[in-house]
XYZ file of C-alpha atoms in Angstrom:
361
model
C -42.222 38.945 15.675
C -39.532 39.499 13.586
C -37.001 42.539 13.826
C -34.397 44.193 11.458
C -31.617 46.121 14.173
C -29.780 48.579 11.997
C -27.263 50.081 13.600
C -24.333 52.615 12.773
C -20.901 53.892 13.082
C -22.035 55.522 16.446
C -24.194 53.179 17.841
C -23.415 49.551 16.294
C -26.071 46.585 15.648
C -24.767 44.225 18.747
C -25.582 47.301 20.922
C -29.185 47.030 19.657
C -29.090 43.174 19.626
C -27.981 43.251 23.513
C -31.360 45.837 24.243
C -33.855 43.789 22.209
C -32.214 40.653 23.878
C -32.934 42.152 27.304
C -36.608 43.700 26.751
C -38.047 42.103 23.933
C -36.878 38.838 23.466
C -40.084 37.175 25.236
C -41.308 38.969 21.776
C -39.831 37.197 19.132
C -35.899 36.136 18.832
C -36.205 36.409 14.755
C -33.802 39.651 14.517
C -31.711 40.619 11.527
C -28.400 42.931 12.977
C -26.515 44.670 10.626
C -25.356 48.388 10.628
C -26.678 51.228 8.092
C -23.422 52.886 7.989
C -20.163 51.544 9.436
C -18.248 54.323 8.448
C -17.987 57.198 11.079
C -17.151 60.297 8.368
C -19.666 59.131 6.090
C -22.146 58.747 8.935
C -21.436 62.595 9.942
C -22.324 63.458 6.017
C -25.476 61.500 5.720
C -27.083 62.022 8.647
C -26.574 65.457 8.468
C -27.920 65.521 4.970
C -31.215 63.530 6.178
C -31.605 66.169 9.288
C -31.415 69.114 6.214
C -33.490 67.223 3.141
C -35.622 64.071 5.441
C -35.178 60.430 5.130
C -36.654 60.303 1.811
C -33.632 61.216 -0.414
C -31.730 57.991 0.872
C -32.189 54.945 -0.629
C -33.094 51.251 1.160
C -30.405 49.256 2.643
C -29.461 46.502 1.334
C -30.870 44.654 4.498
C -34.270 45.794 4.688
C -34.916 44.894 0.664
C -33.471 41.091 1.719
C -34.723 40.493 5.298
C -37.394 43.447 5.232
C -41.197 41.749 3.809
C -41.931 39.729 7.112
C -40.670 42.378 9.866
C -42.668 43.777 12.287
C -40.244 45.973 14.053
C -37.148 48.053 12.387
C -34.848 49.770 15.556
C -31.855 51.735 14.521
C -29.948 55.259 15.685
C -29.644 56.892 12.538
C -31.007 54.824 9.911
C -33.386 56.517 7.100
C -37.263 55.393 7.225
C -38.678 56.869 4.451
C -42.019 55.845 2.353
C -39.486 53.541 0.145
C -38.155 51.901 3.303
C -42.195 51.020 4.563
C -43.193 50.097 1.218
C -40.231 47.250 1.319
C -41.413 46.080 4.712
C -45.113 45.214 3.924
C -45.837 43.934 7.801
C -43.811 46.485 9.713
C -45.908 48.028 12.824
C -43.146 49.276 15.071
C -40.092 52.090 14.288
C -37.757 53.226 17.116
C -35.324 55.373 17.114
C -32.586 55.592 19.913
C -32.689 59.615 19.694
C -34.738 62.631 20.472
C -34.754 63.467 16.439
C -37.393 62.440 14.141
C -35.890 63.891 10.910
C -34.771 60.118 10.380
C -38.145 59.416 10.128
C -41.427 59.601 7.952
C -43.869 59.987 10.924
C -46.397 61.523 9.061
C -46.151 58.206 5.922
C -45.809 55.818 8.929
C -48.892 56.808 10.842
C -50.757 56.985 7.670
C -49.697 53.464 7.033
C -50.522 51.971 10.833
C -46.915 52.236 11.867
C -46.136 53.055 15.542
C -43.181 55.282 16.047
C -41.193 55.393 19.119
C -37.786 57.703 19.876
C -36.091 57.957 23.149
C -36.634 61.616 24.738
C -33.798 63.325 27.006
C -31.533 60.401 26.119
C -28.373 62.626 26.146
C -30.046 65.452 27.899
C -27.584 65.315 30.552
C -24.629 65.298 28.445
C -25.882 68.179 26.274
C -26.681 70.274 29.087
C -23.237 69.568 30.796
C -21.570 70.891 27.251
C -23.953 73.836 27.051
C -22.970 75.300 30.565
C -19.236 74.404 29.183
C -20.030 76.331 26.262
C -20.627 79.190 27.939
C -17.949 79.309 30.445
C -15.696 78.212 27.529
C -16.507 81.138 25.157
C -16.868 83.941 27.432
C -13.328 83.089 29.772
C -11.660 82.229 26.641
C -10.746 78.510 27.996
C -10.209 77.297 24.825
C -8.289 79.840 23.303
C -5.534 80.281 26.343
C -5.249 76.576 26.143
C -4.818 76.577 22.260
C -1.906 79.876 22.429
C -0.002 78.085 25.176
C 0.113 74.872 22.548
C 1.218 77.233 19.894
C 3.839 79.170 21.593
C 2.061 81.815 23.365
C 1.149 83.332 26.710
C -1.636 84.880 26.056
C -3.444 87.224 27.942
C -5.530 89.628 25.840
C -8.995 88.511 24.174
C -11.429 90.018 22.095
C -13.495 90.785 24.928
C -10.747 91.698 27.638
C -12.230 94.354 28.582
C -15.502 92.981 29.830
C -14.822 89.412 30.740
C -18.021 88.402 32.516
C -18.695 86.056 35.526
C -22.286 84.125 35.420
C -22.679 85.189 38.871
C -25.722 88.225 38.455
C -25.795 87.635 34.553
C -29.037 87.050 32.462
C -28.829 83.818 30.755
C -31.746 82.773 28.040
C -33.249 79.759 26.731
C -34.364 79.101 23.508
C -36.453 75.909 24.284
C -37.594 74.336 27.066
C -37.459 70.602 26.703
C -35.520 67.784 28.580
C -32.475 69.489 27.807
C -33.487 73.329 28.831
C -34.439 72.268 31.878
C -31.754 70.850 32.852
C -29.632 73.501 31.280
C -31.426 75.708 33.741
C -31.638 73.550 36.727
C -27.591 73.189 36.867
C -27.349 77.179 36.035
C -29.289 77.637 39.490
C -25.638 77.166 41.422
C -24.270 80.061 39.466
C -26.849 82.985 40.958
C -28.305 83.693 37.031
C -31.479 85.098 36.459
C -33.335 82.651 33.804
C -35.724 83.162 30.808
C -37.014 81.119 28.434
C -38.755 81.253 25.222
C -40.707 78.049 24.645
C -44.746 78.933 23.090
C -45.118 75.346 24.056
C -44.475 75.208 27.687
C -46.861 77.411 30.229
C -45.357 79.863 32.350
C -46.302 78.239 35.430
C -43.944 74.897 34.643
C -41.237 77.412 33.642
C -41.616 79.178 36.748
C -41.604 76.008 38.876
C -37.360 75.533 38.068
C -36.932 79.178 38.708
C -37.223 81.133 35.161
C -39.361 83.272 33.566
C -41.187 82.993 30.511
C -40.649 85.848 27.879
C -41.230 86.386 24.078
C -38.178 85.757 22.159
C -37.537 89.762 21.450
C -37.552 89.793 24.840
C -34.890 87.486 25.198
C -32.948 88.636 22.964
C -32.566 92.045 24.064
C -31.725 91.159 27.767
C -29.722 87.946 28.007
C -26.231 87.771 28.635
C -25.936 84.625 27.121
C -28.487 82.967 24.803
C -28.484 79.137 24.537
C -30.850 77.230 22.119
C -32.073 73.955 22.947
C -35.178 73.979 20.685
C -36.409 71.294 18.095
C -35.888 71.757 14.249
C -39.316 71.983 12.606
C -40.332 73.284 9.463
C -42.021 76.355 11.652
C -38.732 77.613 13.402
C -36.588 76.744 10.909
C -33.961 79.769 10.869
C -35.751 81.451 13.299
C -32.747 83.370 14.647
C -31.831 85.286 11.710
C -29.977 88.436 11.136
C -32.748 90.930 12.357
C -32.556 88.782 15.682
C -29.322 88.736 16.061
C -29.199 92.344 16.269
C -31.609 92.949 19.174
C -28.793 91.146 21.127
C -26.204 93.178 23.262
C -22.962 93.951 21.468
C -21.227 92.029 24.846
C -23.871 89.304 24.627
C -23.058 85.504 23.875
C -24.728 82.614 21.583
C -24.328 79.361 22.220
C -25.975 76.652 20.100
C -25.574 73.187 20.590
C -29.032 72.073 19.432
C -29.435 72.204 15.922
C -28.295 74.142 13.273
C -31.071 74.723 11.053
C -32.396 77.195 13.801
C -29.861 80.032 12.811
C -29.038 81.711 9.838
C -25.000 80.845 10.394
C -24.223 83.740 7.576
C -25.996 86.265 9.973
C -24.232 85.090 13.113
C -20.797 84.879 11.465
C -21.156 88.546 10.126
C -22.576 89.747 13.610
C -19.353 88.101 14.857
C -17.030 89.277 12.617
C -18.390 92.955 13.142
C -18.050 92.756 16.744
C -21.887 93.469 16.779
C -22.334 90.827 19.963
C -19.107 89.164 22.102
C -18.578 85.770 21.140
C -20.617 82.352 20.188
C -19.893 78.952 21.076
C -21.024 76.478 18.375
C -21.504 72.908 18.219
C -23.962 72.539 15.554
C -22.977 73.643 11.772
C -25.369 73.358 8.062
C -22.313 71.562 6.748
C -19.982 68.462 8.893
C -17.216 68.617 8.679
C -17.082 72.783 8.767
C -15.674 73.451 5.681
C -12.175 75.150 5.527
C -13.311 78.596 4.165
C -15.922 78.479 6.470
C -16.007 82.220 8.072
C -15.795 80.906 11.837
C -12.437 79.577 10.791
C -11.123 83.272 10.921
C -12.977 84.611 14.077
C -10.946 84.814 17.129
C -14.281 85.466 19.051
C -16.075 81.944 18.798
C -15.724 78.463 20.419
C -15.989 75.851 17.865
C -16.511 72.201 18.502
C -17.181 68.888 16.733
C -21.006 68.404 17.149
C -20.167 66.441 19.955
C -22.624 67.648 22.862
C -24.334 64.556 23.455
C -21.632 61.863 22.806
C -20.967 60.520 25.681
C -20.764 56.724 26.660
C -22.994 56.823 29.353
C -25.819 58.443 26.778
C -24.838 56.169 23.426
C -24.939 52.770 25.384
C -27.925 53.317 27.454
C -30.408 54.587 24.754
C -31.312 51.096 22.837
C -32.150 49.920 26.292
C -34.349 52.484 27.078
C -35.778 52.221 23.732
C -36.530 48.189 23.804
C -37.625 48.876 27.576
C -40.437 51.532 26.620
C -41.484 49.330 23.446
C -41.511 46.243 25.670
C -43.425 48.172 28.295
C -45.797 49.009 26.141
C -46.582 45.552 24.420
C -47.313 44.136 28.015
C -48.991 47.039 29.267
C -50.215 49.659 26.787
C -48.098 51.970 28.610
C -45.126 53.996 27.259
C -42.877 57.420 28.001
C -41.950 57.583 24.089
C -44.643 57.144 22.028
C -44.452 59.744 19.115
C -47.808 59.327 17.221
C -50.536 57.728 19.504
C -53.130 58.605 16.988
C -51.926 55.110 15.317
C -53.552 53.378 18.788
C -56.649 53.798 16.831
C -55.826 52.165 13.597
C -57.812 48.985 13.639
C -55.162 47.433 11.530
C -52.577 48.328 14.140
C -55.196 47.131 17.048
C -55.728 43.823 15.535
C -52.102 43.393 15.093
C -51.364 44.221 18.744
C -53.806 41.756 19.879
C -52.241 38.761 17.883
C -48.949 40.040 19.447
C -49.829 39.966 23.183
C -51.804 36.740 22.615
């Protein structure tokens, strides 16, 4: 088959080249490489803007209108596949994406169309749920901000929250969101003697209580947790599902920590509940505009942790996720079987069958 590897300024095209090389090249060794976006600010902006507004208010590259009306497969990170993108590539039957997000891509157009759609889940789990515990420790021992007075000057020794600097040990720590990441957020908690719970309507209470939490209603949550992290999934359903009226079921010496995704909070709410002193501190790694803007109202707290949306960059999770994206596609084509499958209901399209036939022939 033939392939079009887009890649980006964060994970480039030779990165996806190497992958399909390893996995799929018994599959076809027709590939087009070329990256989407080779600059790293402009990257930030657009990918952001996708995650916000979907993949359909970006136009086609440039290489998918040349190279794009005899590919089968398009792989990328970051790059937009939107009705306009399928419509250009009349014969494509395979997207992957090197991420846990989707809002890159049209799932609901491509399995309309016959178009299998593959991501890669928990690829930076790890590295996210390292930052998140970081986060916490971070914000609430005021890490960051000791480090930043001694740079400017300073030996500082009184905080905003002085008074009542916690340690984990005996605290109440909740989840928003019990994926890959939550898990693990909770599983490396477990050495710190914290009580767990999680708000997750998807998972039962029985897997939550196998890794030592309990499963509560968000209110719930809210009200009782010393620290509140949020590893959820933007949808259109929880989309600012931590507004203001949320926020304020939290204790005034509670902590938020986000490193998910941004869209889950209204940031006007949590930057006023801040500023009032109405809960401790945040930690935030996730913001509706990158870069944060300089009149941004974090910019003047003295009670949050603010970092570069960079909770899952690491090289061990960048590098690795094409290959574990060409190895589940590759997997499947010999076997039918795969982790990372996103809509299986295009298994049934008898366009898509007939196609998958001709390939493993």
């Amino acid at each position: 088959m033939k392939a079009i590897l887009l890649g980006d300024a964060m994970i480039g095209g030779t990165g996806f080249q190497r992958a399909w090389e390893k996995h799929m090249g018994t599959y076809g060794s027709d590939i087009v490489v070329n990256d989407w976006e080779k600059d790293w600010g402009k990257l930030q902006y657009r990918r952001l803007e996708v995650e916000k507004r979907g993949p359909e208010i970006e136009t086609v590259d440039e290489t998918i209108l040349k190279e794009g009306q005899d590919a089968q497969a398009l792989m990328g990170l970051f790059v937009p596949v939107s009705s306009k993108v399928m419509e250009a590539m009349p014969k494509l039957r395979i997207v992957g994406v090197s991420r846990a997000g989707l809002e890159n891509v049209n799932v609901e157009e491509a399995t309309r169309r016959g178009i299998l759609v593959f991501n890669v889940q928990g690829r930076n789990a790890h590295a996210v749920s390292d930052f998140a515990v970081g986060m916490m420790l971070a914000e609430c021992r005021n890490i960051a901000r000791a480090h930043y007075a001694i740079r400017s000057g300073e030996w500082r020794k009184t905080f905003t929250n002085s008074d009542v600097v916690p340690e984990l040990h005996g605290r109440t720590v909740g989840l928003v969101g019990f994926g890959h990441i939550g898990r693990l957020v909770a599983k490396k908690l477990s050495g710190f003697d914290v009580k767990v719970v999680v708000y997750d309507p998807y998972t039962p209470a029985e897997a939550i209580k196998e890794l030592g939490a309990e499963k509560v209603e968000l209110e719930q949550l809210l009200k009782n947790s010393d620290f509140v992290s949020v590893h959820a999934r933007l949808t259109s359903e929880n989309k600012g599902m931590i507004g203001e009226h949320e926020i304020s079921l939290m204790k005034p010496t509670a902590y938020f920590i986000n490193t998910g995704r941004a869209g889950l909070v209204d940031q006007d709410a949590l930057a006023k509940a801040l500023g009032d002193k109405k809960i401790m501190g945040a930690a935030l790694d996730v913001f509706y505009t990158e870069p944060l803007p300089a009149d941004s109202p974090f910019m003047t707290l003295d009670n949050v942790t603010l970092t570069t949306h960079i909770a899952g960059t690491t090289a061990d999770a960048l590098s690795n996720s094409p290959f574990l994206l060409m190895e589940d596609v590759a997997k499947f084509l010999k076997e039918g079987d795969s982790r990372f499958i996103v809509n299986r209901q295009v298994l049934q399209d008898e366009g898509f069958q007939a196609w998958l036939a001709s390939v493993r022939q």
